[in-house]
Amino acid sequence: MKKSFSTFIELLFSLTIKELKVRYKNTVLGFVWSLLNPLLLMTILSFVFLVIFEIGIEKYPAFLLCALLPWAFFSNSVFSSATSIVDNANLIKKLSFTREAIPLSAILANLVHFLLALVILFIFLIIFKVRLTVYALVLPFIIFIQLLLIIGVSFIASSLYVYYRDVKYIIEAVLLCWFYATPIFYSTSFVPDRLLRFYMLNPMAAIVTAYRDILLYGRLPEVKIIMFAILSSVVSLAVGVLLFRQYKGNFADAL
Amino acid sequence: MKIIEVKDLSKRYIISKEMRLLVKDLLLFWKRKKTEELWALKDVNFAVDEGETVGIIGENGAGKSTILKILNGVTAATSGEIKTRGKISGVLELGIGFHPELTGRENLFLNAALLGLSRRYVQEKFDEIVEFSGLAEFIDAPIKKYSSGMLLRLAFSLSVNIDPDILLIDEVLAVGDESFQRKCTSKIKELKNQGKTIIFVSHDLSLVLSLSDWVILIRNGKIVKKSKPNEVIAFYLETVGEKKGIGLLQKPPLDIIFNNGKAKVFFRNRELTKDVGLYTTLYTNSRWHNSTEAEWTIERPSFNQLIAKGIFKKLSISQKWKFTVQNENEILFNIDTSSPIKIEQSAFNLILANNYTDYLTPNVKASFPEISQADKSWDEILQTTAAPKAVAIKDSQNIFPGLVLKPGDELTQPRLFNTDYQLNARVIQLINPDNSFSAKLLLDKKDTDKYMQSLGLIEEKKNRLCTIQKGPLKLIFENGKARIFFEDIELTKKMGLYTSLFSQFRWHHSTEASWGIRQESQDRLVLRGKLRRLPIFQNWEFKFLDSGISLAVDIEPYKEISIEQGRINLMLQQSYDNWFTRNAKGIFPEILFNEWADILDRDITDNYVGAECIQSSLQLPKITMELVYSLGNSLVRISNTDFHSNARVLQFLRLEPKNKLNFPPKNYRYMGAKLILNKV
C-alpha cells in the first residue's frame, strides 16, 4: 500500500500528540512529575556520592544532570517504544498504516519531554554558575545523534517484543546494567586504562561525554568520540530499520 | 483492466506450540521448534472490475476476513500476487484507535490519520462528518462519555467519508441498532451509485443478495464458488443455511430469502422489499415484539415450499411461517401463532420499495403521497370502514412488477402506509384478530389494473361512472342506472333511470349487471351490461336531443330465455308534485305509505307521461317521458314510492303476450324512450 510521506508525518504527529495528551489529560502539573524522577535521582546520587563517597567532582549535581536527562530520554524512549507495538495490537490488526509510526511516536513524545527538561537543566547550570560557551550550539546535533541511536535500539526491541515476550524483562535488565556502564554518576577518568577501550564501545558513554563536554566544560568533544557516536548510532539505526521492516509484515498475525 | 487482481494468493500462519523466549532461541538456536502450519488461504484467484460490488460469504474462519486484511495491507501474503489500482480503504472495524480520554474531535483527527487521510482533508470535511454523525453537540467531550451507539455513529461517519476508489467492508454492518444499519446500508448504496468498487464480507445473506453484483463463497481458505448472487447463496444454503435460520426459495425470476424472522423478495434480481422486508409483529406484555427477535429453524418439505418455525424464547410464543411458491409470480403464505399468553394485537408487515407509486383496491384507485422530510412517523393511507378484498400496488414507471396482496380470509384486513422519511418505503400491513395470516402475493409486470380485474377482484370496475353533458343537461351513468341533472340540480332520485326485466319468477334490474362502456362521445353514450342472474346482455344507447335525451334499450340473450315483462323506470325527486299524460293530469299525493302506491295505470294510448313542479319552491324543469317504441302490450304507470325512498316514479311497461315469452339468442330492439325537459 502506497502511502505518501506527508501522510506518514501527519500520522506521526497525531500519534505523538495523542501520547502527550493522554499522559497529561487528567493530571495537574503533569509534566512536572515526569521531571521529578531525574531530579530526585540527582538529589539522591548527589547525597550519596558527594556526602558519603566524597567523589570530588566539582559542580556534581550539574555534572549529574547533564547525563541524567539524556539518559532518561534514552531509557524512557527505549522502554516505552519496546512495548508500543504490542500495546497497540488492535490498531495493527485492523488498520493498514506505516507501522514505524508507533514506536516513533513514543520516542518523539519522550523527545518533547527531554527538550522541556533541558530548560530545567539550563536553570541548574545557571545556579551552579556554569558558563555556556558557543559550543553549546552543537547541542541539537548531539541530540540528533542520540535520537538515531534510540530509534535503532527501539526498532529492534519493539519488533522482537512482538514475537518474544521475554524481551521486556531483558530490556529492563539490560537498561539497568547499561546505566552503570555509562559515565552518569562518575566520569570516564575513573575507568581503569586497560578497560577504557572496551568501555568506550558503549555508544551512550560517547554521547553522555559529548553532552558534558559542550554544556558543562564548554569545549568540543574529542573527534574520536564524536565519530564513534555517529558511527554506532547510524549502525544501530540501520540494523533497527532493516529488522523492523523485515518483521513488520507479519505483526498482525503474531499479535 | 481490472481494478483488483488476485492471483494464487495463499496465507500461512505459523503457530508455535510453546511460548517463545528470546533467551531460549538464542541459546538453543540449534534446537528444532515445534510449530504448526495453518493455511488460512490457498491459491485464491479472482478479479474485480471497477465499480463492481462483490460480496464474500462463508463460514466463520473460512478466510473471508483474511482476504480483506491482505487487500488492505494489514497483513502480508505468504505467496501469490495482488495488484490493485487506486486508493483502498478498509472499514474492517469501527472506532479502532479511539482513545477514551480524547474528545470526539481529537479522536476523529487521530483516526483519520490512522486511516491515511490528510489533516487538511479532514479539516475540510469536518463539519460534514460531524453532521452525518449527529453528534455536533458532544464533539468536544471525551469519548469515554459517549454511549456505544454514539461511538459507532462517530466512527462510521468518518469511515464513509473517506472517498476511496476501493472500499473494503468486513461485517461492520452487523453492528449497531436497526437505524444505524439502515444508515450504513443506504450509504453503501450511495457509494455504489457513485461507481466505487466495494468488497464486503457479511453474514446477512439477504443483504449480500441485494447489494452484490457477484459473490465469492469461501470454505477452508479456498474459493468454492464465484458467480451470480442467487446462485452462490442458494448453493451455500443447501449445505449450511437451514441450521442458521436462513432459507432460499427460488422459482426464477422469483427469489425469496428468509433470514431469521424477516423475508425479502427479489424479482429478476431486483429487490422489491426494502429494509426488513416481510416480518410480523405482536403486542403482548405491554410491548411490541417483532419476528426478528425470535429464534428460527427452517424446513424444506419440497422445492417450492419453505417452513420457518420461530420461538420467542422469553414469551414462549411460537410462530410458524409457510411460504409456497405456486408459480413464478405467485407466493402463498400462511402464518400461524400459538401462545400461552394473550396477544393483544399482531400484524403482518410487508415493507416495499418506494418505487411503488400507486395503489388500488376494488373501490379506490389513487397514488401514494410523497414522503417528505417532515414525515417522522408512519402515515396510514387507506382508511375504509370495510376491509378491501385485495390491495394492489404498482410502479407507474413499470420497472417494478405490480403486486397484488389478496388476504386468504375475511377476517384479515389490509392496510396501507407510507413510512417515515428515514425509511422512505411503502407498507402493506395485514391485521387479523386471530393472529394468523394467510395471503397470496401475486406479481405482474404488465397492467396491474387489468390483472386485478382478471382475478375477479374488481367486479364493480366495469360499472364505472360515466358522465355526458350537453348545455344544462347532464347525465351520469352509474352501475346500471342513470341520474339526470339540469343546471347541476339532480332531477332523479335513488334509482333514477333504470330498466327491469321479469323472468324466471323474479325481477332483474339493470343495476344487477356489470356494465362496460362501449362508446362515448359528446352527445352519445353506448353501454353494454351483462346481467348477473340472467343469461342476457342489455345494450343501452343514450343520445342527446334538442331538448332532452333518448334511451334505446336492446336486449341480447345468449341463451334462450323467457321474459314476461320489461320496464323503463324513472324515479324522480319528490319535489315533482304534478303529473300528466296525454289525456290526464293530476297532483301527486303525499308519500305516506310503506310501499309503493300506484297513482295511474293505463295502457299506452297515452304514449307519454310526465311530471312537473308547480307548487314546489324548487323550480325543476318539466319532464316528459315519451315511449318511442315497444312491442307487445305497453302500459304506462305513475306511482309514489314508499316512505323511505320518498320519490315519484314514471314507468313504461312492456308485457309479452302469453305465447311469445321466449326469446331465442338474438339481438332485440326492446324498448326506447325519450325524455324531454322544458325549463319553466
mmCIF file of N, CA, C and O in Angstrom, chain B residues 51 58 84 109 120 135 158 160 169 183 236 245 292 341 366 443 458 464 507 509 528 530 538 564 590 676:
data_model
loop_
_atom_site.group_PDB
_atom_site.id
_atom_site.type_symbol
_atom_site.label_atom_id
_atom_site.label_comp_id
_atom_site.label_asym_id
_atom_site.label_seq_id
_atom_site.Cartn_x
_atom_site.Cartn_y
_atom_site.Cartn_z
ATOM 1 N N GLY B 51 -16.047 -0.472 -10.170
ATOM 2 C CA GLY B 51 -17.471 -0.195 -9.979
ATOM 3 C C GLY B 51 -18.297 -1.386 -9.557
ATOM 4 O O GLY B 51 -19.490 -1.259 -9.310
ATOM 5 N N GLY B 58 -19.218 -17.042 3.689
ATOM 6 C CA GLY B 58 -18.625 -18.306 4.085
ATOM 7 C C GLY B 58 -18.750 -18.473 5.581
ATOM 8 O O GLY B 58 -19.142 -17.543 6.287
ATOM 9 N N THR B 84 -3.556 -3.903 -7.307
ATOM 10 C CA THR B 84 -4.723 -3.020 -7.144
ATOM 11 C C THR B 84 -4.427 -1.667 -7.749
ATOM 12 O O THR B 84 -3.273 -1.285 -7.916
ATOM 13 N N PHE B 109 -9.615 13.232 14.311
ATOM 14 C CA PHE B 109 -8.378 13.547 13.612
ATOM 15 C C PHE B 109 -7.370 12.416 13.738
ATOM 16 O O PHE B 109 -6.663 12.088 12.793
ATOM 17 N N ARG B 120 -5.593 18.092 6.311
ATOM 18 C CA ARG B 120 -6.312 19.178 5.635
ATOM 19 C C ARG B 120 -7.657 18.668 5.114
ATOM 20 O O ARG B 120 -8.673 19.339 5.204
ATOM 21 N N LEU B 135 -23.571 14.245 16.040
ATOM 22 C CA LEU B 135 -23.002 14.408 17.383
ATOM 23 C C LEU B 135 -22.388 15.785 17.598
ATOM 24 O O LEU B 135 -21.502 15.945 18.428
ATOM 25 N N LEU B 158 -16.945 8.859 9.956
ATOM 26 C CA LEU B 158 -15.630 9.138 9.404
ATOM 27 C C LEU B 158 -15.305 8.172 8.283
ATOM 28 O O LEU B 158 -14.869 8.549 7.205
ATOM 29 N N VAL B 160 -17.047 6.455 6.233
ATOM 30 C CA VAL B 160 -17.696 6.529 4.931
ATOM 31 C C VAL B 160 -17.363 7.797 4.169
ATOM 32 O O VAL B 160 -17.705 7.928 3.006
ATOM 33 N N ILE B 169 -15.203 -3.752 3.259
ATOM 34 C CA ILE B 169 -16.043 -3.709 4.458
ATOM 35 C C ILE B 169 -16.154 -5.095 5.059
ATOM 36 O O ILE B 169 -16.557 -6.039 4.389
ATOM 37 N N LYS B 183 -28.658 3.224 7.975
ATOM 38 C CA LYS B 183 -27.811 4.322 7.519
ATOM 39 C C LYS B 183 -26.605 3.765 6.782
ATOM 40 O O LYS B 183 -26.213 4.266 5.730
ATOM 41 N N TYR B 236 -24.761 -22.165 -1.135
ATOM 42 C CA TYR B 236 -24.304 -22.078 0.250
ATOM 43 C C TYR B 236 -25.376 -22.575 1.210
ATOM 44 O O TYR B 236 -25.112 -23.341 2.139
ATOM 45 N N GLY B 245 -31.179 -20.689 10.358
ATOM 46 C CA GLY B 245 -32.414 -19.914 10.227
ATOM 47 C C GLY B 245 -32.485 -19.119 8.946
ATOM 48 O O GLY B 245 -33.180 -18.109 8.869
ATOM 49 N N THR B 292 -38.067 -10.774 14.123
ATOM 50 C CA THR B 292 -36.617 -10.938 14.076
ATOM 51 C C THR B 292 -36.044 -11.211 15.464
ATOM 52 O O THR B 292 -34.881 -11.573 15.597
ATOM 53 N N ILE B 341 -49.939 -17.014 26.347
ATOM 54 C CA ILE B 341 -50.453 -15.762 26.919
ATOM 55 C C ILE B 341 -51.243 -15.006 25.865
ATOM 56 O O ILE B 341 -51.126 -15.281 24.677
ATOM 57 N N ALA B 366 -55.676 5.280 -6.457
ATOM 58 C CA ALA B 366 -55.033 6.571 -6.188
ATOM 59 C C ALA B 366 -53.527 6.414 -6.133
ATOM 60 O O ALA B 366 -52.991 5.318 -6.255
ATOM 61 N N LEU B 443 -47.530 -11.289 -8.508
ATOM 62 C CA LEU B 443 -46.712 -10.278 -9.160
ATOM 63 C C LEU B 443 -47.082 -10.195 -10.620
ATOM 64 O O LEU B 443 -47.271 -11.207 -11.281
ATOM 65 N N ILE B 458 -61.861 -6.830 -8.955
ATOM 66 C CA ILE B 458 -62.581 -5.576 -9.111
ATOM 67 C C ILE B 458 -63.792 -5.862 -9.960
ATOM 68 O O ILE B 458 -63.768 -5.721 -11.165
ATOM 69 N N ARG B 464 -68.271 1.650 -14.211
ATOM 70 C CA ARG B 464 -67.654 2.940 -13.932
ATOM 71 C C ARG B 464 -68.658 4.043 -14.061
ATOM 72 O O ARG B 464 -69.673 3.935 -14.700
ATOM 73 N N TRP B 507 -87.663 -10.344 -10.685
ATOM 74 C CA TRP B 507 -87.247 -9.150 -11.378
ATOM 75 C C TRP B 507 -85.731 -9.081 -11.480
ATOM 76 O O TRP B 507 -85.025 -9.383 -10.531
ATOM 77 N N HIS B 509 -83.071 -6.209 -12.307
ATOM 78 C CA HIS B 509 -82.908 -4.786 -12.597
ATOM 79 C C HIS B 509 -81.573 -4.548 -13.280
ATOM 80 O O HIS B 509 -80.622 -5.311 -13.131
ATOM 81 N N ARG B 528 -72.978 -1.484 -22.398
ATOM 82 C CA ARG B 528 -73.382 -2.882 -22.500
ATOM 83 C C ARG B 528 -73.290 -3.506 -21.125
ATOM 84 O O ARG B 528 -72.259 -3.432 -20.459
ATOM 85 N N LYS B 530 -74.030 -6.919 -18.601
ATOM 86 C CA LYS B 530 -74.285 -8.348 -18.548
ATOM 87 C C LYS B 530 -74.981 -8.621 -17.238
ATOM 88 O O LYS B 530 -74.423 -8.444 -16.163
ATOM 89 N N GLN B 538 -77.592 -6.485 -22.079
ATOM 90 C CA GLN B 538 -78.508 -5.380 -22.330
ATOM 91 C C GLN B 538 -77.690 -4.232 -22.908
ATOM 92 O O GLN B 538 -76.652 -3.860 -22.342
ATOM 93 N N GLU B 564 -91.212 -12.125 -19.302
ATOM 94 C CA GLU B 564 -92.643 -11.816 -19.266
ATOM 95 C C GLU B 564 -92.915 -10.324 -19.319
ATOM 96 O O GLU B 564 -93.888 -9.889 -19.887
ATOM 97 N N GLU B 590 -99.413 12.922 -1.154
ATOM 98 C CA GLU B 590 -98.257 12.865 -0.260
ATOM 99 C C GLU B 590 -97.749 11.442 -0.124
ATOM 100 O O GLU B 590 -98.545 10.503 -0.161
ATOM 101 N N ILE B 676 -87.943 14.565 -22.437
ATOM 102 C CA ILE B 676 -87.872 15.958 -22.878
ATOM 103 C C ILE B 676 -88.018 16.863 -21.673
ATOM 104 O O ILE B 676 -88.895 16.658 -20.835
#
